[in-house]
Amino acid sequence: MAVVQYRTKLHEPRRGLCSTWLASISPSDGVKIPLWVKKGSLKFPSDPDTPVIMVGPGTGVAPFHAAIEESAALNKTGICLFFGCRGKNTDFYFHEEWAELEKRGILTLFTAFSRDQEDKIYVQHRIKENAAFVWDLINIKQAYFYLAGNAKSMPTQVTDALKEVFQKEGTMSSEEAEQYLIMLEKSSIVIFHKAQGANQMDNVYYLKLTICLWAEQKKNRWNGFLHSLLCTAGDCQNTQAFAAFYWMQSLGRQKCSIQPLQFFIRRMWCSKVASGPHTEYILISSS
């Protein structure tokens, strides 16, 4: 998990609640951390002889690290991993473990260290550089392809790289490569597991919202409540906040369902909370 720490365009400091708290504690502190495990969407092939291509830049490599450990314990081979991070000396946490698995013939590893040279190199560049190898695994050996990581631009760039591989090595047109990828996705041979990034946990954990709401009968009092909420959240310059504000104005004359309001407040507050991981917000309007 990456520690979320940055400055906004207005140079205000922002820190992730959960990641900053986790980074501040030591195993010797004896702190117990509650965890909830959800059923994952990554289903690996039942046939142990089926090759697997995994693309996991940054924290997206976490599920693949677990899968590689399991395969190593069972002496399975045919695992190919494209791993990317900023620097070899700063973020390449599993290099000794993976180097040993390469020697045993269990893992084939391709790395992309984006900040170690002037021109940035990402996992999609390594995929295109090894187009013949990737095409042979997918088209001839029927390998499964998995992608996990940030859901911004990376999945699209990796998808484009795959289609370039299909066009170059499979002599396909652009349209044929597109259809081939769609067919692989429908067959669950290509699986994209898109997370929202490392700060996703920060937006959820320790953001406890208790809401008791009945719509204000007087519209100006309701507007004042919402305006104060937005100003306190510090998101008044955010266009989404303005849109949500006007949307909530229209609900001011009627009884509101709790779910959209809960979603609204959570979105407004998740990047602004600065008073600690155990803060509870109680927002009440008079009936």
Coordinates of C-alpha atoms in Angstrom, one line a residue:
M1 CA 0.0 0.0 0.0
A2 CA 1.4 3.4 -0.9
V3 CA 1.3 6.3 1.5
V4 CA -0.8 9.1 0.1
Q5 CA 0.8 12.5 0.7
Y6 CA 0.7 15.4 -1.7
R7 CA -0.2 19.1 -2.1
T8 CA -3.2 20.4 -3.9
K9 CA -3.1 23.0 -6.7
L10 CA -3.5 25.6 -3.9
H11 CA -0.5 24.1 -2.1
E12 CA -2.5 22.7 0.7
P13 CA -1.1 19.5 2.2
R14 CA -3.2 16.3 1.8
R15 CA -2.5 13.1 3.6
G16 CA -4.3 9.8 3.3
L17 CA -5.9 8.8 6.6
C18 CA -5.5 5.1 6.5
S19 CA -2.1 4.9 4.7
T20 CA -0.6 7.6 6.9
W21 CA -1.8 5.9 10.1
L22 CA -0.6 2.5 9.0
A23 CA 2.8 4.0 8.2
S24 CA 3.0 5.6 11.6
I25 CA 2.7 2.4 13.7
S26 CA 5.2 -0.4 14.3
P27 CA 4.6 -4.1 14.7
S28 CA 6.0 -3.8 18.2
D29 CA 3.1 -1.4 19.1
G30 CA 0.7 -4.4 19.2
V31 CA -2.0 -2.5 17.4
K32 CA -4.7 -4.8 16.0
I33 CA -6.1 -3.7 12.6
P34 CA -9.5 -5.0 11.5
L35 CA -9.6 -6.4 8.0
W36 CA -12.5 -7.4 5.7
V37 CA -11.7 -9.8 2.9
K38 CA -13.9 -9.7 -0.1
K39 CA -14.1 -12.3 -2.8
G40 CA -11.8 -11.3 -5.6
S41 CA -12.7 -11.1 -9.3
L42 CA -9.4 -12.6 -10.5
K43 CA -10.1 -16.3 -11.4
F44 CA -7.0 -18.2 -12.5
P45 CA -7.3 -21.2 -14.9
S46 CA -8.0 -24.5 -13.3
D47 CA -5.5 -26.3 -15.5
P48 CA -2.1 -25.9 -13.8
D49 CA -0.3 -26.2 -17.1
T50 CA -2.0 -23.1 -18.6
P51 CA 0.5 -20.2 -18.9
V52 CA -0.4 -16.9 -17.2
I53 CA 0.6 -13.4 -18.2
M54 CA 0.2 -10.9 -15.3
V55 CA 0.6 -7.1 -15.6
G56 CA 0.9 -5.4 -12.2
P57 CA 2.5 -2.0 -12.0
G58 CA 2.9 -0.4 -8.6
T59 CA 0.5 -1.7 -5.9
G60 CA -1.4 -3.5 -8.6
V61 CA 1.2 -6.4 -8.3
A62 CA -0.2 -7.3 -4.8
P63 CA -2.6 -10.1 -6.0
F64 CA 0.0 -11.4 -8.5
H65 CA 2.6 -11.6 -5.7
A66 CA 0.2 -13.9 -3.8
A67 CA -0.5 -16.0 -7.0
I68 CA 3.3 -16.3 -7.7
E69 CA 3.9 -17.5 -4.1
E70 CA 1.2 -20.1 -4.5
S71 CA 2.6 -21.3 -7.8
A72 CA 6.1 -21.5 -6.4
A73 CA 4.8 -23.6 -3.5
L74 CA 3.2 -26.0 -6.0
N75 CA 6.2 -25.9 -8.4
K76 CA 4.0 -24.6 -11.2
T77 CA 5.7 -23.0 -14.2
G78 CA 4.6 -20.8 -17.1
I79 CA 4.1 -17.6 -15.2
C80 CA 5.0 -14.3 -16.9
L81 CA 5.0 -11.0 -15.0
F82 CA 5.2 -7.5 -16.3
F83 CA 6.1 -5.3 -13.2
G84 CA 6.5 -1.6 -13.2
C85 CA 7.5 1.0 -10.6
R86 CA 9.3 4.3 -10.4
G87 CA 12.8 3.2 -9.4
K88 CA 14.7 -0.1 -9.1
N89 CA 16.5 0.9 -5.9
T90 CA 13.4 2.4 -4.2
D91 CA 10.3 0.4 -5.2
F92 CA 11.5 -3.1 -6.4
Y93 CA 10.6 -4.8 -3.2
F94 CA 10.5 -8.4 -4.3
H95 CA 13.5 -8.5 -6.6
E96 CA 15.4 -11.2 -4.5
E97 CA 12.4 -13.4 -4.3
W98 CA 11.6 -13.2 -8.0
A99 CA 15.2 -13.6 -9.1
E100 CA 15.3 -16.9 -7.2
L101 CA 12.0 -18.0 -9.0
E102 CA 13.5 -17.1 -12.3
K103 CA 16.4 -19.4 -11.6
R104 CA 14.0 -22.2 -10.8
G105 CA 12.2 -21.6 -14.1
I106 CA 8.9 -20.7 -12.4
L107 CA 8.8 -17.1 -13.4
T108 CA 9.6 -15.0 -16.4
L109 CA 10.0 -11.4 -15.3
F110 CA 9.9 -8.1 -17.3
T111 CA 10.5 -4.9 -15.4
A112 CA 9.8 -1.2 -16.3
F113 CA 11.4 1.4 -14.0
S114 CA 9.8 4.7 -15.2
R115 CA 12.1 7.2 -13.4
D116 CA 15.5 5.5 -13.8
Q117 CA 16.2 7.1 -17.2
E118 CA 15.3 10.3 -19.0
D119 CA 12.6 8.8 -21.1
K120 CA 9.9 7.1 -19.0
I121 CA 9.4 3.4 -19.5
Y122 CA 6.1 1.7 -18.5
V123 CA 4.8 -1.8 -18.6
Q124 CA 3.0 -1.2 -21.9
H125 CA 6.4 -0.4 -23.5
R126 CA 7.7 -3.8 -22.3
I127 CA 4.7 -5.6 -23.7
K128 CA 5.3 -4.0 -27.2
E129 CA 9.0 -4.8 -27.0
N130 CA 8.2 -8.4 -26.3
A131 CA 5.4 -8.7 -28.8
A132 CA 6.4 -12.0 -30.3
F133 CA 6.7 -13.6 -26.9
V134 CA 3.3 -12.3 -25.7
W135 CA 1.7 -13.3 -29.0
D136 CA 3.1 -16.9 -28.8
L137 CA 1.8 -17.2 -25.2
I138 CA -1.7 -16.0 -26.0
N139 CA -2.3 -17.3 -29.5
I140 CA -0.4 -20.6 -29.5
K141 CA -0.1 -21.6 -25.8
Q142 CA -3.6 -20.2 -24.9
A143 CA -2.2 -18.1 -22.0
Y144 CA -4.5 -16.1 -19.7
F145 CA -3.8 -12.4 -19.4
Y146 CA -4.4 -10.5 -16.2
L147 CA -4.1 -6.8 -15.4
A148 CA -4.5 -5.1 -12.0
G149 CA -3.7 -1.5 -10.9
N150 CA -4.7 2.1 -11.1
A151 CA -7.8 2.6 -13.2
K152 CA -6.8 6.0 -14.8
S153 CA -4.9 5.7 -18.0
M154 CA -2.8 2.6 -17.5
P155 CA -5.5 0.0 -18.4
T156 CA -6.2 1.8 -21.7
Q157 CA -2.5 2.0 -22.5
V158 CA -1.9 -1.7 -21.8
T159 CA -5.0 -2.5 -23.9
D160 CA -3.6 -0.5 -26.8
A161 CA -0.3 -2.2 -26.5
L162 CA -2.0 -5.6 -26.6
K163 CA -3.9 -4.6 -29.8
E164 CA -0.6 -3.5 -31.3
V165 CA 0.8 -7.0 -30.5
F166 CA -2.2 -8.6 -32.3
Q167 CA -1.7 -6.4 -35.3
K168 CA 2.0 -6.8 -35.6
E169 CA 2.4 -10.5 -34.8
G170 CA -1.1 -11.7 -35.9
T171 CA -1.2 -9.6 -39.0
M172 CA -4.5 -8.2 -38.0
S173 CA -6.2 -5.0 -39.0
S174 CA -7.1 -2.5 -36.3
E175 CA -10.7 -3.6 -36.3
E176 CA -9.7 -7.3 -36.2
A177 CA -7.4 -6.7 -33.2
E178 CA -10.3 -4.9 -31.4
Q179 CA -12.7 -7.8 -32.0
Y180 CA -10.0 -10.3 -31.0
L181 CA -9.5 -8.6 -27.7
I182 CA -13.3 -8.4 -27.1
M183 CA -13.5 -12.1 -27.8
L184 CA -10.7 -12.9 -25.3
E185 CA -12.4 -10.7 -22.6
K186 CA -15.8 -12.4 -23.1
S187 CA -14.1 -15.8 -22.8
S188 CA -12.4 -14.6 -19.5
I189 CA -9.0 -15.2 -21.1
V190 CA -8.2 -11.5 -20.7
I191 CA -9.2 -10.1 -17.3
F192 CA -8.9 -6.5 -16.2
H193 CA -9.1 -5.8 -12.5
K194 CA -9.2 -2.0 -12.2
A195 CA -8.7 -0.5 -8.8
Q196 CA -9.0 3.2 -8.0
G197 CA -5.4 3.6 -6.7
A198 CA -3.7 3.3 -3.4
N199 CA -5.8 6.1 -1.8
Q200 CA -9.0 4.1 -2.3
M201 CA -8.7 2.7 1.3
D202 CA -8.1 6.2 2.6
N203 CA -11.5 7.3 1.2
V204 CA -13.3 4.5 2.9
Y205 CA -11.6 3.5 6.2
Y206 CA -12.1 5.8 9.2
L207 CA -14.6 7.9 7.5
K208 CA -17.6 7.1 9.7
L209 CA -20.7 9.0 8.7
T210 CA -23.8 9.1 10.9
I211 CA -26.6 11.0 9.3
C212 CA -30.0 12.0 10.7
L213 CA -31.8 13.9 8.1
W214 CA -35.3 15.3 7.4
A215 CA -35.6 17.8 4.7
E216 CA -35.9 21.4 5.8
Q217 CA -39.3 23.0 5.1
K218 CA -37.8 26.3 4.4
K219 CA -35.6 26.3 1.4
N220 CA -33.2 29.1 2.5
R221 CA -32.4 27.1 5.7
W222 CA -31.7 24.0 3.6
N223 CA -29.5 26.0 1.3
G224 CA -27.6 27.4 4.2
F225 CA -27.0 23.9 5.6
L226 CA -25.7 22.6 2.3
H227 CA -23.5 25.6 1.7
S228 CA -22.0 25.4 5.1
L229 CA -21.3 21.7 4.5
L230 CA -19.5 22.4 1.2
C231 CA -17.5 25.2 2.7
T232 CA -16.4 23.1 5.6
A233 CA -15.5 20.3 3.3
G234 CA -13.4 22.7 1.3
D235 CA -14.6 21.6 -2.1
C236 CA -16.5 24.8 -3.2
Q237 CA -14.1 25.2 -6.1
N238 CA -14.8 21.7 -7.3
T239 CA -17.3 21.6 -10.2
Q240 CA -18.7 18.3 -8.9
A241 CA -19.4 19.9 -5.6
F242 CA -21.3 22.7 -7.2
A243 CA -23.2 20.2 -9.3
A244 CA -24.0 18.2 -6.2
F245 CA -25.0 21.4 -4.3
Y246 CA -27.6 22.3 -6.9
W247 CA -28.8 18.7 -7.1
M248 CA -29.3 18.6 -3.4
Q249 CA -31.2 22.0 -3.5
S250 CA -33.9 20.3 -5.6
L251 CA -34.3 17.7 -2.9
G252 CA -34.8 20.3 -0.2
R253 CA -38.6 20.4 -0.3
Q254 CA -39.1 16.6 0.1
K255 CA -38.1 13.8 2.3
C256 CA -34.7 12.5 1.0
S257 CA -33.6 8.9 0.6
I258 CA -30.5 8.4 2.8
Q259 CA -28.3 6.6 0.2
P260 CA -27.7 9.4 -2.3
L261 CA -27.0 11.9 0.5
Q262 CA -24.6 9.5 2.2
F263 CA -22.8 9.1 -1.1
F264 CA -22.8 12.8 -1.6
I265 CA -21.3 13.7 1.8
R266 CA -18.7 10.9 1.6
R267 CA -17.5 12.2 -1.7
M268 CA -17.3 15.8 -0.4
W269 CA -15.4 14.9 2.7
C270 CA -13.0 12.1 1.7
S271 CA -10.2 14.4 0.6
K272 CA -10.5 17.0 3.4
V273 CA -10.7 15.1 6.7
A274 CA -7.7 16.2 8.8
S275 CA -8.7 15.5 12.4
G276 CA -7.5 11.9 12.7
P277 CA -8.6 8.4 11.9
H278 CA -11.2 8.0 14.6
T279 CA -13.3 11.1 13.9
E280 CA -17.0 10.6 13.5
Y281 CA -19.2 13.2 11.8
I282 CA -22.8 13.6 12.8
L283 CA -24.7 15.8 10.4
I284 CA -28.2 16.7 11.6
S285 CA -30.8 19.1 10.1
S286 CA -33.9 20.0 12.2
S287 CA -37.2 18.4 11.3

